[in-house]
Coordinates of C-alpha atoms in Angstrom, one line a residue:
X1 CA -6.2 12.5 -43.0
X2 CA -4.0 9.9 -41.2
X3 CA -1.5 9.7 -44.2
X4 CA -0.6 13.3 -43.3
X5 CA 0.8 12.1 -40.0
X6 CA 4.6 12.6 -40.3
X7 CA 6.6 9.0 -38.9
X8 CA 7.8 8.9 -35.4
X9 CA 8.9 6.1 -32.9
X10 CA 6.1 5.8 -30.6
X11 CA 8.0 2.9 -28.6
X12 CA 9.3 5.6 -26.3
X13 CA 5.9 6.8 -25.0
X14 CA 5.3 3.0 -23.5
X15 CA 8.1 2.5 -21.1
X16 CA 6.4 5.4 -18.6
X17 CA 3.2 3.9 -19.0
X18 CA 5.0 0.7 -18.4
X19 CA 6.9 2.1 -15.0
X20 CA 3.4 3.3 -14.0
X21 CA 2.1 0.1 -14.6
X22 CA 4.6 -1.9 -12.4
X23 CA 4.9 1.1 -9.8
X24 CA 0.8 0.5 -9.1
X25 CA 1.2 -3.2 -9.5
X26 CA 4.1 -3.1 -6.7
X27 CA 1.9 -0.7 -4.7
X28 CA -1.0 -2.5 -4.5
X29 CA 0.8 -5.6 -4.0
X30 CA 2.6 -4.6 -0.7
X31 CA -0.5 -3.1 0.1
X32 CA -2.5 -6.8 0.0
X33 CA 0.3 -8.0 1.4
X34 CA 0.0 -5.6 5.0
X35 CA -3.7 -6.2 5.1
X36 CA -4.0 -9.8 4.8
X37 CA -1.0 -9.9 7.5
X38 CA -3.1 -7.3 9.5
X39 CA -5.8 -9.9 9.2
X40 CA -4.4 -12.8 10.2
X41 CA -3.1 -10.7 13.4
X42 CA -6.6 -9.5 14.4
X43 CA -7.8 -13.8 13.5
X44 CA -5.2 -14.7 15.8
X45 CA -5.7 -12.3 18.8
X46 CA -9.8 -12.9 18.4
X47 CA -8.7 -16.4 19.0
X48 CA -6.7 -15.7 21.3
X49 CA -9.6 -14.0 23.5
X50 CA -12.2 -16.1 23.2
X51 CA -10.1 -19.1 24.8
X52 CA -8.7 -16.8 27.3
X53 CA -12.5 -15.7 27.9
X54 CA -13.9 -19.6 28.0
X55 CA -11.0 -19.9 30.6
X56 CA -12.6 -17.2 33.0
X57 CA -13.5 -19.3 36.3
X58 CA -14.0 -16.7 39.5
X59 CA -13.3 -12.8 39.6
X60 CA -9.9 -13.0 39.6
X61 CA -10.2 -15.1 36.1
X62 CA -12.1 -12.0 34.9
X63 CA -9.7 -9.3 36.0
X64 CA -6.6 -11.0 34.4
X65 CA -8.8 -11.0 30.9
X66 CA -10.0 -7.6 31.2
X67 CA -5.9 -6.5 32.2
X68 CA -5.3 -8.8 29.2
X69 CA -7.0 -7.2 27.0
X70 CA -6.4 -3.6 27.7
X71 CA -2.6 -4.2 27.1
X72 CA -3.7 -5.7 23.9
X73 CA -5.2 -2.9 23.1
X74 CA -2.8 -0.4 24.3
X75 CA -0.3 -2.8 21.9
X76 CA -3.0 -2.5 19.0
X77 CA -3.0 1.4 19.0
X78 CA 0.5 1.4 19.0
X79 CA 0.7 -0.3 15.9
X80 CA -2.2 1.5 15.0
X81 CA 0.1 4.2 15.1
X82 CA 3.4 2.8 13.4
X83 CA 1.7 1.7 10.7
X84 CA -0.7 4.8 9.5
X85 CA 3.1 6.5 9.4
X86 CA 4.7 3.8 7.2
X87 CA 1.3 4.0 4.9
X88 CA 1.9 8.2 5.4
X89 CA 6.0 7.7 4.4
X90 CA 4.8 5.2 1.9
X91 CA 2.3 6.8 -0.2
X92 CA 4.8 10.4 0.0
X93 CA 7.5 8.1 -2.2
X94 CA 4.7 6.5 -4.0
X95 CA 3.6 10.0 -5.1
X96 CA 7.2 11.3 -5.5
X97 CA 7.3 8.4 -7.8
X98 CA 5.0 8.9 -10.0
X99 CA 5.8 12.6 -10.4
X100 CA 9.4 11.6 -11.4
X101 CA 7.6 8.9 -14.3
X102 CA 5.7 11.9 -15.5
X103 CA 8.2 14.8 -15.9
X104 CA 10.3 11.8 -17.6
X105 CA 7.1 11.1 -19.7
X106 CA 7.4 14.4 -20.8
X107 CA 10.6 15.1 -21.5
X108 CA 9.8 11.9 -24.0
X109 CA 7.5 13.8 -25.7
X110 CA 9.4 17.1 -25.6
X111 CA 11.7 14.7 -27.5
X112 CA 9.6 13.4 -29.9
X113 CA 8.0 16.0 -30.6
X114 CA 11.2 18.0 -31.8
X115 CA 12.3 15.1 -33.9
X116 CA 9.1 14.8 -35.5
X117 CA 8.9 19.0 -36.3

């Protein structure tokens, strides 16, 4: 059965699969890289508020930490916002991307497939 299988070069089918590869690991790589920042962010501004909040003496202590915090939150949903349209813009190319690798991937085997008939 397999002796009936005219010869082609199959080297050309990996290097899509290999842009694919390094396209996801890049992806997801960038990806870790904004969440664990995100993370350390949200440590820092926890820490942040609990010291402010052990430093609460009289009403007026308590009204600069609740002002505190709403700006911080005001701040946080701005980024909020900046960053869900980077990740938006972001996953659009990462899409575009892999469209590109796969018309490519086929034109490859368009190729191949007219050398081999």
């Amino acid at each position: 059965m397999f002796k009936t299988l005219p010869t082609a070069d199959f080297s050309a089918f990996a290097a899509p699969v290999q842009k694919l590869i390094d396209l996801n690991t890049a992806t997801l790589a960038k990806s870790f890289e904004l969440q664990q920042a995100a993370a350390k962010k949200q440590m820092a501004q926890s820490h942040a508020s609990f010291k402010a909040v052990l430093e609460i003496k009289d009403a007026k202590g308590l009204t600069t930490f609740v002002t505190g915090q709403t700006e911080v939150a005001k701040s946080n949903l701005e980024t909020l916002k900046a960053d869900a349209q980077v990740a938006a813009a972001s996953t659009k190319a990462y899409f575009a991307e892999v469209q590109t690798i796969l018309a490519e991937s086929k034109d490859v085997v368009a190729k191949a497939a007219q050398k081999v008939a």
